[in-house]
Coordinates of C-alpha atoms in Angstrom, one line a residue:
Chain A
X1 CA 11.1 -81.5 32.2
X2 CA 14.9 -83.6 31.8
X3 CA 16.4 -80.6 30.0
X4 CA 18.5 -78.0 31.4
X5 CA 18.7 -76.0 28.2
X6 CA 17.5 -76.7 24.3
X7 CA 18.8 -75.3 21.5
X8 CA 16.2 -75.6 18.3
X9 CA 16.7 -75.4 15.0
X10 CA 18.9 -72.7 15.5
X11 CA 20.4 -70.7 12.5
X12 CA 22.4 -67.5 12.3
X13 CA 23.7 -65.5 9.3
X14 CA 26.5 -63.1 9.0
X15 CA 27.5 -61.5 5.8
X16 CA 25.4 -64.0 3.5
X17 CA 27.5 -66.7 5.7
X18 CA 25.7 -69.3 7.2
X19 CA 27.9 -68.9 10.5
X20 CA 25.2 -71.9 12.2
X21 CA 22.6 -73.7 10.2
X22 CA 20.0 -75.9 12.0
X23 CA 21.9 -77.0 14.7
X24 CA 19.8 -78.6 17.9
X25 CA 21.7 -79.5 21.2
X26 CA 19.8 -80.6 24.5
X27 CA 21.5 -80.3 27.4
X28 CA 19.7 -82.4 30.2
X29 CA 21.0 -83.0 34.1
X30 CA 24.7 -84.4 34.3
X31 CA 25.7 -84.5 31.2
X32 CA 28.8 -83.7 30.2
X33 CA 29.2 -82.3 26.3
X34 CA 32.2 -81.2 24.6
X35 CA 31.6 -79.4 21.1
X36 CA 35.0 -79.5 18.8
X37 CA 35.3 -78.3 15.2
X38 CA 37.7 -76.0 13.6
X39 CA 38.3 -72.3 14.2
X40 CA 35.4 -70.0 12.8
X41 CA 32.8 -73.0 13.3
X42 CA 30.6 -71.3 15.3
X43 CA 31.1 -72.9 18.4
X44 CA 31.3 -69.5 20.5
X45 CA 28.3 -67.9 18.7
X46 CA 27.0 -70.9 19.4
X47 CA 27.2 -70.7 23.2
X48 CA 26.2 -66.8 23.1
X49 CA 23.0 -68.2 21.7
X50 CA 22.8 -70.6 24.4
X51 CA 23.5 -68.1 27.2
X52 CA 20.9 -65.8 26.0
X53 CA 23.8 -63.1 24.9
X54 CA 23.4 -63.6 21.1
X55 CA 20.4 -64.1 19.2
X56 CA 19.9 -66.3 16.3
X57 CA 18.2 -65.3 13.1
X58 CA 15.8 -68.2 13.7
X59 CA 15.2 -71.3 15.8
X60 CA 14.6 -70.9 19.7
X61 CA 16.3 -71.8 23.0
X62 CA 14.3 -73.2 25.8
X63 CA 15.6 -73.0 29.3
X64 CA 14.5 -74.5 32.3
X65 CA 12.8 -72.1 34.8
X66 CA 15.5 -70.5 37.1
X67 CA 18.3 -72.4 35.8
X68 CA 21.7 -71.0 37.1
X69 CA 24.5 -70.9 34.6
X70 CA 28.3 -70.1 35.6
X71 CA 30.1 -69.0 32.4
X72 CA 34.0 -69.1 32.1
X73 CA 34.9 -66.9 29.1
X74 CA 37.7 -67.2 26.3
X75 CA 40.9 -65.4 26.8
X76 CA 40.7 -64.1 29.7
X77 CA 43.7 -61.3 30.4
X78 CA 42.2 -58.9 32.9
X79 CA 43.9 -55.1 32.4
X80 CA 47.0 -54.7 34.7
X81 CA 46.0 -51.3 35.6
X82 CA 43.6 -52.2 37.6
X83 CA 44.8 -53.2 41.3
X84 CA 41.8 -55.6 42.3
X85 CA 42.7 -58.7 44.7
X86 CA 41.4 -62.4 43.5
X87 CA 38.9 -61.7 46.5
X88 CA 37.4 -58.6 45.4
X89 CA 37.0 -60.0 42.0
X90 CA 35.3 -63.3 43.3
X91 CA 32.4 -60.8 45.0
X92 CA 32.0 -58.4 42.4
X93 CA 28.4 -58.7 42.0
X94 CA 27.8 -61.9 43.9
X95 CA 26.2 -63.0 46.9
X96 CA 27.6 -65.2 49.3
X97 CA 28.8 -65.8 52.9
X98 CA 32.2 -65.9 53.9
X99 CA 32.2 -69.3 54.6
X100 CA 30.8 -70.1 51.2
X101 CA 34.1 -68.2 50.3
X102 CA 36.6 -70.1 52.0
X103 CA 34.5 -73.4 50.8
X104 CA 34.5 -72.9 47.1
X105 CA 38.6 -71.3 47.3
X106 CA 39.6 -74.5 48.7
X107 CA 37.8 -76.6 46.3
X108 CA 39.1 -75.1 43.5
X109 CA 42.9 -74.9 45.4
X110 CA 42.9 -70.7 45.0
X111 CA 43.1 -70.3 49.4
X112 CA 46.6 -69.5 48.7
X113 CA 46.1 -66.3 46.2
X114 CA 43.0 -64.5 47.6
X115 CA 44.6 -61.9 48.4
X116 CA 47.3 -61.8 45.5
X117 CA 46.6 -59.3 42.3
X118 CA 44.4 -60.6 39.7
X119 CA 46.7 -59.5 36.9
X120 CA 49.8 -60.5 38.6
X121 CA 48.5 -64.7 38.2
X122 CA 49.2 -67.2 36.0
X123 CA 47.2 -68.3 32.9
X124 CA 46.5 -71.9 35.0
X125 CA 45.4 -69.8 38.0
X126 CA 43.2 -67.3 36.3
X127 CA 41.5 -70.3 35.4
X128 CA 40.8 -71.4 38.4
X129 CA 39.8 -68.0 39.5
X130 CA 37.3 -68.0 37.0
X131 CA 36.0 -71.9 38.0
X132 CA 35.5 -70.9 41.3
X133 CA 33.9 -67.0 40.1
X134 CA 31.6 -69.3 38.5
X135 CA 30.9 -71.9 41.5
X136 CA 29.6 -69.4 43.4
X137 CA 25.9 -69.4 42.1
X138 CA 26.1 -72.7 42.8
X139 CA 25.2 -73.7 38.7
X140 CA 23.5 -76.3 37.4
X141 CA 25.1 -75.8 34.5
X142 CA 28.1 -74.6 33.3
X143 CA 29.4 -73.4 30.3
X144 CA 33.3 -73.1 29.1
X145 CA 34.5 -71.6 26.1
X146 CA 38.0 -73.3 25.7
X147 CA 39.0 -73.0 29.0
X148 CA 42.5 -74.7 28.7
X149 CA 43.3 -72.8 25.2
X150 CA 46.3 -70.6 26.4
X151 CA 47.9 -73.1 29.3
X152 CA 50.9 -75.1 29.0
X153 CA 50.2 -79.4 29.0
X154 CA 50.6 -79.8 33.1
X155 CA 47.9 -77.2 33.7
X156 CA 46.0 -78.1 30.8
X157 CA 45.8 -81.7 32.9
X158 CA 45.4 -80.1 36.3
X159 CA 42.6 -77.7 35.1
X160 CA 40.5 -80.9 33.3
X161 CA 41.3 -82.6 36.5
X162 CA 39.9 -80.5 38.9
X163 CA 36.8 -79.4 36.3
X164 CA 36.3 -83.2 36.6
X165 CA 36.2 -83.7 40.2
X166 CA 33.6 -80.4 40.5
X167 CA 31.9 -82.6 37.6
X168 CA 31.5 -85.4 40.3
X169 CA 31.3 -84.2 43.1
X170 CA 28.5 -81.3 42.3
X171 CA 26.3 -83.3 40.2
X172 CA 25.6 -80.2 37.4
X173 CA 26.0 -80.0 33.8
X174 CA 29.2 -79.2 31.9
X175 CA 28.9 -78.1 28.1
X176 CA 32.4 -76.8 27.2
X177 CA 33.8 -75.7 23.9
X178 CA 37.3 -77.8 23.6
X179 CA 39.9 -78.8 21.2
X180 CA 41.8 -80.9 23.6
X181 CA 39.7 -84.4 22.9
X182 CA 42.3 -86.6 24.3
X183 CA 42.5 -84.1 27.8
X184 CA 38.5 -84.8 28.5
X185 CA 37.6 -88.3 26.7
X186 CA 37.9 -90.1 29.7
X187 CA 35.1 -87.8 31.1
X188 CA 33.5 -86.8 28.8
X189 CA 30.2 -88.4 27.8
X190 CA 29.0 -86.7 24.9
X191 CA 30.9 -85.2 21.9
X192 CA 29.2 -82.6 19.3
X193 CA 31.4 -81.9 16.5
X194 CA 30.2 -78.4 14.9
X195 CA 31.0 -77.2 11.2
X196 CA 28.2 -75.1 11.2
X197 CA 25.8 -77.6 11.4
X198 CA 26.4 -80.3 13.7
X199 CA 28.5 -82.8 11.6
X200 CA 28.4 -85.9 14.3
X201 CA 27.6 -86.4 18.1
X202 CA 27.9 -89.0 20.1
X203 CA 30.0 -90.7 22.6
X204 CA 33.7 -90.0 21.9
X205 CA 34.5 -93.0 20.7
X206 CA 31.6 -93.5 18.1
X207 CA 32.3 -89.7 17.1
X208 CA 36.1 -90.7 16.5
X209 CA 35.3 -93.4 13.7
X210 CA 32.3 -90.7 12.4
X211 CA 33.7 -90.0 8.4
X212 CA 33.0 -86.2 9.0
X213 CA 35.1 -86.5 12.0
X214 CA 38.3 -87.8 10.5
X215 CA 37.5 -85.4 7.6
X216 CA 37.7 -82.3 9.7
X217 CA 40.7 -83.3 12.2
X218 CA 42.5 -86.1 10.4
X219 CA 43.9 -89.4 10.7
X220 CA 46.2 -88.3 13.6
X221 CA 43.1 -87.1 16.0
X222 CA 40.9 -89.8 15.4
X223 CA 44.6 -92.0 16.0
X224 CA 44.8 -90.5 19.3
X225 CA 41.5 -91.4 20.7
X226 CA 42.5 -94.6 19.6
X227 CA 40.1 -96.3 18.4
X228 CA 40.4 -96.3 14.5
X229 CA 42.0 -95.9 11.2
X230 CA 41.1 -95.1 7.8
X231 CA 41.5 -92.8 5.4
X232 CA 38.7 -91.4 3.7
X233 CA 38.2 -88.7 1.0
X234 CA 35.9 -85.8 2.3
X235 CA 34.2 -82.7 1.6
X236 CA 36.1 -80.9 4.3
X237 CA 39.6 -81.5 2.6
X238 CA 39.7 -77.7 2.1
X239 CA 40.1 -77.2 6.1
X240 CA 42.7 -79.6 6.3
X241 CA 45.0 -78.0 3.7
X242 CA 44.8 -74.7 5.2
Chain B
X1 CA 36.3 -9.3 45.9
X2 CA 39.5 -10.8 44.9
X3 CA 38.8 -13.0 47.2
X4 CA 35.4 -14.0 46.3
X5 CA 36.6 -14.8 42.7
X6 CA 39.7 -17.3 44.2
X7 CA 37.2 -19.0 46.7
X8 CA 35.0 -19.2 43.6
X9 CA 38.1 -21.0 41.8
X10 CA 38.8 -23.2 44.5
X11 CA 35.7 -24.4 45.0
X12 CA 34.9 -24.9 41.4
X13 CA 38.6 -26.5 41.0
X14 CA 37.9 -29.3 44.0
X15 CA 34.6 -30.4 42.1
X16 CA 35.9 -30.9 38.9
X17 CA 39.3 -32.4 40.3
X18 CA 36.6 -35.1 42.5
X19 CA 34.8 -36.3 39.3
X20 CA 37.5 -36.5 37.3
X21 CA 39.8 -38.2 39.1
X22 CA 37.3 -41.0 40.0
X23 CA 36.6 -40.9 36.1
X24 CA 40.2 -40.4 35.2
X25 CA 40.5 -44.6 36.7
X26 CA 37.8 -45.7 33.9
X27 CA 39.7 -43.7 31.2
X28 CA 42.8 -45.6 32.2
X29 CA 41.8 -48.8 32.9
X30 CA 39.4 -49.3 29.7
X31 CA 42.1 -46.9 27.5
X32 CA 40.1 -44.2 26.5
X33 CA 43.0 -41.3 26.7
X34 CA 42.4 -40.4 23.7
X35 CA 38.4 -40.8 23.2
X36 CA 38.7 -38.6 26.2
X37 CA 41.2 -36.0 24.1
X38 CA 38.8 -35.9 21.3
X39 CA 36.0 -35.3 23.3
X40 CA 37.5 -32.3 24.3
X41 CA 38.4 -31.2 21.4
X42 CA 34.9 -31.5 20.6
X43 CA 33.6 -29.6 23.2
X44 CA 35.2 -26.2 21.2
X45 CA 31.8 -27.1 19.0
X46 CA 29.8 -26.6 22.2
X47 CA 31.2 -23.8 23.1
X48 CA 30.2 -22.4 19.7
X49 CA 26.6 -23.8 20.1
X50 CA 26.6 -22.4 23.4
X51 CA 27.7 -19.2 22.0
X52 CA 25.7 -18.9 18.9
X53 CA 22.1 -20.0 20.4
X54 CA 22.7 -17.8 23.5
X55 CA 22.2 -21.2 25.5
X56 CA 25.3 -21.7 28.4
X57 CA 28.5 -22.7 27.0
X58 CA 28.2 -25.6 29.4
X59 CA 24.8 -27.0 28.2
X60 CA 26.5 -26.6 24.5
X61 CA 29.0 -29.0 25.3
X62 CA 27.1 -31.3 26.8
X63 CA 24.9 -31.5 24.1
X64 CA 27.8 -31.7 21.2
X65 CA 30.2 -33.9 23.0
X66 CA 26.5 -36.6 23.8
X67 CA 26.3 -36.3 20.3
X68 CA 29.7 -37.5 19.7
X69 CA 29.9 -40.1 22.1
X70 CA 26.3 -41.6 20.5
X71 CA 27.6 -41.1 17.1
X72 CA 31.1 -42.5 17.8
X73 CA 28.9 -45.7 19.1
X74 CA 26.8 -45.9 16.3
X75 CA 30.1 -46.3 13.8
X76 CA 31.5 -48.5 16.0
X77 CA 29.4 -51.0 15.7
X78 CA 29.7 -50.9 11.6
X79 CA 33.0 -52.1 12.3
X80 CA 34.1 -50.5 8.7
X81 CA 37.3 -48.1 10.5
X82 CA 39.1 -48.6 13.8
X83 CA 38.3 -46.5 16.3
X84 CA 41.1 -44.2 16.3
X85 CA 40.4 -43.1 12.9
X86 CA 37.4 -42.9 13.7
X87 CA 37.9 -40.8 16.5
X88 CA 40.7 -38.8 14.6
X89 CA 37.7 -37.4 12.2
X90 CA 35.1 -36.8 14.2
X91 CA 37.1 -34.6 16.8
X92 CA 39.4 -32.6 14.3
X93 CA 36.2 -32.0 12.2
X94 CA 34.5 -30.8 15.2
X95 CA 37.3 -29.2 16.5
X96 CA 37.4 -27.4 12.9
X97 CA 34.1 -26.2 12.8
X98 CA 33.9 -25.2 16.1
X99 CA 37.0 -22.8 15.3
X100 CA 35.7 -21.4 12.1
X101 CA 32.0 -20.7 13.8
X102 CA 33.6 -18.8 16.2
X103 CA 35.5 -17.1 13.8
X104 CA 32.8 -15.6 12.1
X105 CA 30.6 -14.8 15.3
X106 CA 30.7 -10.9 15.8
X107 CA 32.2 -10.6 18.8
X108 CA 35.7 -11.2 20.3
X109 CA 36.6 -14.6 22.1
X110 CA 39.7 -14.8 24.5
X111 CA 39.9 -18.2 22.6
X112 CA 43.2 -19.1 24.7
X113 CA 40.9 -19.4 28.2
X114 CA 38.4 -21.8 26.3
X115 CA 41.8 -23.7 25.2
X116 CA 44.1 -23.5 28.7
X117 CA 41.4 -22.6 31.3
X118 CA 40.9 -19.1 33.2
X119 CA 40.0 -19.2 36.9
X120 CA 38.8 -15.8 36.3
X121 CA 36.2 -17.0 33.9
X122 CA 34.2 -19.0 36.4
X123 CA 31.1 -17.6 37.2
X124 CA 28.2 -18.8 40.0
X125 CA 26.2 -20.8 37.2
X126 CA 29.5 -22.9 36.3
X127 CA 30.0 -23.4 40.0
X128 CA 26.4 -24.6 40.2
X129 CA 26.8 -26.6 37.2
X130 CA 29.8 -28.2 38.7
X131 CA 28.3 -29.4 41.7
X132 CA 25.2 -30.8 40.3
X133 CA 27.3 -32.1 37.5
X134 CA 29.5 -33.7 40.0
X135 CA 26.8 -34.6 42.5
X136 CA 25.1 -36.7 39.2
X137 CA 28.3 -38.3 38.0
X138 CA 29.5 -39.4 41.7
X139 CA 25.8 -40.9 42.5
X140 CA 25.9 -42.7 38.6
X141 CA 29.0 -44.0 39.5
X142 CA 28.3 -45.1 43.1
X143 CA 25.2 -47.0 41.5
X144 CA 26.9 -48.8 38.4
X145 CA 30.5 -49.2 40.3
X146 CA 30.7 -53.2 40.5
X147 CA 29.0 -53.3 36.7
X148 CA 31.2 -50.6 35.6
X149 CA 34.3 -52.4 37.1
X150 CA 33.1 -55.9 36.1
X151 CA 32.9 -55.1 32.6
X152 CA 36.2 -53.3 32.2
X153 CA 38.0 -56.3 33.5
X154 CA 36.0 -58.4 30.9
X155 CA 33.2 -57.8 28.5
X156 CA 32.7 -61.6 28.1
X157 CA 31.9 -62.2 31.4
X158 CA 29.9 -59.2 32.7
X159 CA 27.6 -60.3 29.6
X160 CA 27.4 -63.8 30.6
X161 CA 26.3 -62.1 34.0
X162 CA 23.4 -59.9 32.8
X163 CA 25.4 -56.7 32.4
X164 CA 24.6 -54.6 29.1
X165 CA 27.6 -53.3 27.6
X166 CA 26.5 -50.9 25.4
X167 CA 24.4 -49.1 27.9
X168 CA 27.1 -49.2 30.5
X169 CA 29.3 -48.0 27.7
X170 CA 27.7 -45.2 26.9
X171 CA 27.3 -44.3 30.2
X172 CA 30.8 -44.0 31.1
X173 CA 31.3 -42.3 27.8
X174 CA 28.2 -39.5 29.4
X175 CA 30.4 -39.6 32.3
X176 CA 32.8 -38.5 30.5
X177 CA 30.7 -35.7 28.3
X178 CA 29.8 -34.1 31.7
X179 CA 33.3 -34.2 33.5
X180 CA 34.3 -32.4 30.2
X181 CA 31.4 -29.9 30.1
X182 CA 32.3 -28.9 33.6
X183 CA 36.0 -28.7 33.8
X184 CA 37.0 -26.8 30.8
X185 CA 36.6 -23.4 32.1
X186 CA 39.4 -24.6 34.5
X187 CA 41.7 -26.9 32.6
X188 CA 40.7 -26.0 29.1
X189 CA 40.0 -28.2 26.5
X190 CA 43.4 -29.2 25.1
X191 CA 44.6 -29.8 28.7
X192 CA 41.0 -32.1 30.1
X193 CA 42.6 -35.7 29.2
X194 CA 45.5 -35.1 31.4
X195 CA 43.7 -33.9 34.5
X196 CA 42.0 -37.3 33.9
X197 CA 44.6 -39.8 33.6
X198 CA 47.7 -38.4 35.5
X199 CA 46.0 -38.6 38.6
X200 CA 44.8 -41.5 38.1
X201 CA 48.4 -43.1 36.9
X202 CA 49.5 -41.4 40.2
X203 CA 46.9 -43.8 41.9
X204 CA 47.6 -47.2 40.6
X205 CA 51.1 -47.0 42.1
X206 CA 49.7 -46.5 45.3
X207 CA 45.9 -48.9 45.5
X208 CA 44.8 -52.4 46.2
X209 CA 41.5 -51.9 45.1
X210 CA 40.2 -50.0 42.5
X211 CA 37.8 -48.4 44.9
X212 CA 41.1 -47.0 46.8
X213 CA 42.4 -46.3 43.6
X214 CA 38.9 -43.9 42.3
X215 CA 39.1 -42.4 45.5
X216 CA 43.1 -41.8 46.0
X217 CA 42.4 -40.3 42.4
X218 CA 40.3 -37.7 43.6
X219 CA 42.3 -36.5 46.1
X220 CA 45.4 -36.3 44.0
X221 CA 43.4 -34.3 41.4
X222 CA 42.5 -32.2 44.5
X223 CA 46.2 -31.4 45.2
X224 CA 47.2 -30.8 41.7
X225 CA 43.9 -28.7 40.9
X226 CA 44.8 -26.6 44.7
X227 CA 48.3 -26.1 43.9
X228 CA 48.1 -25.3 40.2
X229 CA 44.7 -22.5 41.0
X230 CA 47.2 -20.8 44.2
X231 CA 50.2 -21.0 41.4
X232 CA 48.2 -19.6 38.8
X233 CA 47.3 -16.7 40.9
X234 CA 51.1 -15.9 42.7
X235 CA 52.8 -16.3 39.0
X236 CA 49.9 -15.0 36.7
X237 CA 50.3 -18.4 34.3
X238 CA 47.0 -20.0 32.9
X239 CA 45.4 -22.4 35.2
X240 CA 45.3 -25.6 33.1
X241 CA 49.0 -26.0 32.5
X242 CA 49.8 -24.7 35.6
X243 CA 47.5 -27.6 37.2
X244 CA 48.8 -30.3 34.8
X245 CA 52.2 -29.1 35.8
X246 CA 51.6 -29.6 39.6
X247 CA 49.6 -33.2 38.9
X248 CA 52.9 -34.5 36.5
X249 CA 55.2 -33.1 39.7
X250 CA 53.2 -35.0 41.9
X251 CA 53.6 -38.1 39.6
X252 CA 57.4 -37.4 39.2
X253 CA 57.5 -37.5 43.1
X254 CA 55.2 -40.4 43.9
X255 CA 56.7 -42.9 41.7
X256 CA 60.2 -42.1 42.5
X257 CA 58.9 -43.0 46.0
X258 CA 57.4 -46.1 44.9
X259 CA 60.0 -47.2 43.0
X260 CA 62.5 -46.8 46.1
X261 CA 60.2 -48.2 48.5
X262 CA 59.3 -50.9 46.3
X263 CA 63.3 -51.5 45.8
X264 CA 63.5 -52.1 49.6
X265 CA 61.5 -54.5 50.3

């Protein structure tokens, strides 16, 4: 068995809305997928079917047997009337030794704020936070729900940076919801691009010159990754003009 | 026999001020002041239950106020009102009906000790119902703490992590329904929310951890529930303002303190 996790034929209706309509994505060892699409695509319900948390009105998700996923959520603002130490959090319902600990907080550079208040850090170190949170079932895959959405353009690199370097050096899976193409082309192997179905996938730069693409992002995006430009007439005007 | 009656109060006071100052940090923390408010306000229903089927006033509100919490869920999840409207007519309609029931039972009800409290009213079943009451909500909370904790810092994730939130919701919300079936007999009903959150406020200036936080909490509402009872009794007031009086002194003073010492450093 290749796969880490399948998606099949999944579909899911809300309100006589097709929110996802046969939409298929395998997920095997070291791959690295990105799914982009416009807001209310169903990229988060999506990954709630994938995680098991959400289930679809039809189609089925095979996993492989025991696979480990870490999850880092959308938004994450944890409530400041809570005192609770970046430590405390990290072993809330995890098991680990403390050298495990002092590993994973230097690989993800949060040594220095263990011991600070969770609500008292930084959009670009909560993220980190939540990296490492997820590191330390040591996944095999892990799954991101735009992780960079509320950080400022130097985090936003150093965040992609280090999520690469794990990438590397940890040899698991990363499938990540993400509107900043140009942050992860370089590392990114495999793009899905979701309108409720699956419009286009493919490597980045195949998916960039993909009609639907340019339809649903523009001229401008597909200029960024660089690689083409055309202008073409589309179903999907509608999302552009709003 | 004075005395039997204030050790009776005491005792009865220190249980209810442990369970819901530990409680009182999940009311804060997740914002439920005022599903906690209308709880209690619910609760006057249980009373009337309690009163009409010859059941314990206690076991009424447990019953009405489970009720609530279920029903409250199940509109919830229609997602047709916001919850505070939501809230707003379940707990004045409950509220109402409780009042009018009990205005056409035949017999007289000191309504003002099921609204403010009486120490006087506590009787050996409501101490025993308090310590098992207390004993279950302690042990349930002990169990589901890093769940509990978890998912109030983000639903997201403790659902990525296996964690139900809708059973762990309700749970806290039982929590809840039993801290308030225990503790109106000594703040009343109209007074219960604040016995849960000032302590609790009092806490937060003073924890790390939200475990220090439950537990300096509970010994807070200790204080406030030991000063406000020997109050009570030397200047004749009711108990519950007199113990929400002592609780909102002790906040007064603790974060004057923590604002100096915080100034210092």
């Amino acid at each position: 068995m290749s796969f880490l996790i399948q998606a099949k034929d999944l579909c899911v209706k809300r309100h006589n809305k097709n929110i996802l309509e046969n939409v298929f994505v395998n997920v095997k060892k070291n791959d690295f997928i990105t799914i982009i699409g416009p807001n209310g695509a169903g990229k988060s319900v999506l990954l709630e079917c994938l995680m098991g948390s959400f289930v679809p009105d039809s189609g089925e998700i095979i996993k492989k047997n025991n696979l480990s996923v870490g999850y880092i959520p959308q938004n994450f603002n944890p409530e400041s009337s809570m005192p609770i130490s970046v430590k405390r959090f990290l072993t809330l319902k995890k098991k680990f030794t403390p050298q495990e600990l002092i590993n994973i907080a230097s690989e993800t550079n949060i040594s220095e704020i263990l011991e600070k208040n969770l609500s008292d850090l930084s959009g670009g170190e909560l993220q980190k936070v939540l990296l490492a949170r997820s590191l330390l079932d040591e996944p095999e895959l892990l799954i991101l729900d735009e992780p960079a959405q509320n950080l400022d353009i130097k985090n936003q690199l150093n965040f992609y940076n280090l999520l690469n370097s794990i990438y590397k050096n940890r040899e698991l899976s990363i499938l990540m919801v993400s509107h900043d193409l140009h942050m992860v082309m370089s590392s990114t192997k495999q793009v899905i691009c979701l309108y409720h179905h699956i419009c286009c996938s493919g490597e980045p730069q195949t998916v960039a010159k993909d009609p639907e693409f340019i339809s649903l992002f523009g001229n401008d995006m597909a200029k960024m990754m660089s690689v083409y430009q055309h202008t073409h007439n589309h179903s999907h005007q509608d999302i552009l003009n709003d | 026999m004075t005395e039997l009656f204030i050790i009776r109060a005491i005792i009865a006071g220190i249980g209810v001020a442990i369970i819901a100052g530990a409680i009182g940090c999940f009311v804060v923390w997740r914002r439920m002041a005022y599903f906690g408010d209308s709880l209690a306000h619910s609760a006057l229903l249980g009373v009337a239950l309690g009163l009409v089927m010859g059941i314990s006033t206690n076991l009424g509100t447990i019953i009405i106020c489970s009720i609530f919490a279920i029903t409250l869920i199940w509109l919830q999840q229609k997602k047709i009102l916001a919850t505070d409207t939501l809230l707003g007519i379940l707990a004045h309609s409950a509220l109402s009906v409780g009042m009018v029931t009990l205005s056409l039972l035949e017999r007289s009800i000191d309504l003002h000790s099921y609204l403010f409290g009486d120490i006087l009213a506590v009787t050996s079943t409501e101490i025993y119902f308090i310590l098992f009451g207390g004993f279950f909500v302690l042990i349930f909370l002990y169990c589901n703490w890093s769940s509990f904790v978890l998912m109030t810092i983000d639903e997201k994730l403790a659902r990525a992590e296996g964690i139900n939130i809708v059973v762990n919701q309700l749970s806290i919300m039982l929590l809840m329904t039993i801290v308030v079936a225990v503790s109106f007999k000594i703040v009343g009903l109209l007074l219960i929310t604040s016995l849960l959150i000032i302590p609790a406020a009092t806490a937060r200036q003073l924890a790390r951890s939200p475990e220090l936080m439950a537990i300096a909490s509970s010994i807070l509402a200790v204080f406030a529930v030991i000063l406000g009872i020997y109050s009570s009794l030397i200047l004749d007031t009711p108990s519950g303002p007199s113990i929400v009086v002592a609780s909102t002194l002790i906040f007064i003073t603790i974060s004057i303190f923590s604002f100096l010492f915080k100034k210092n450093l």
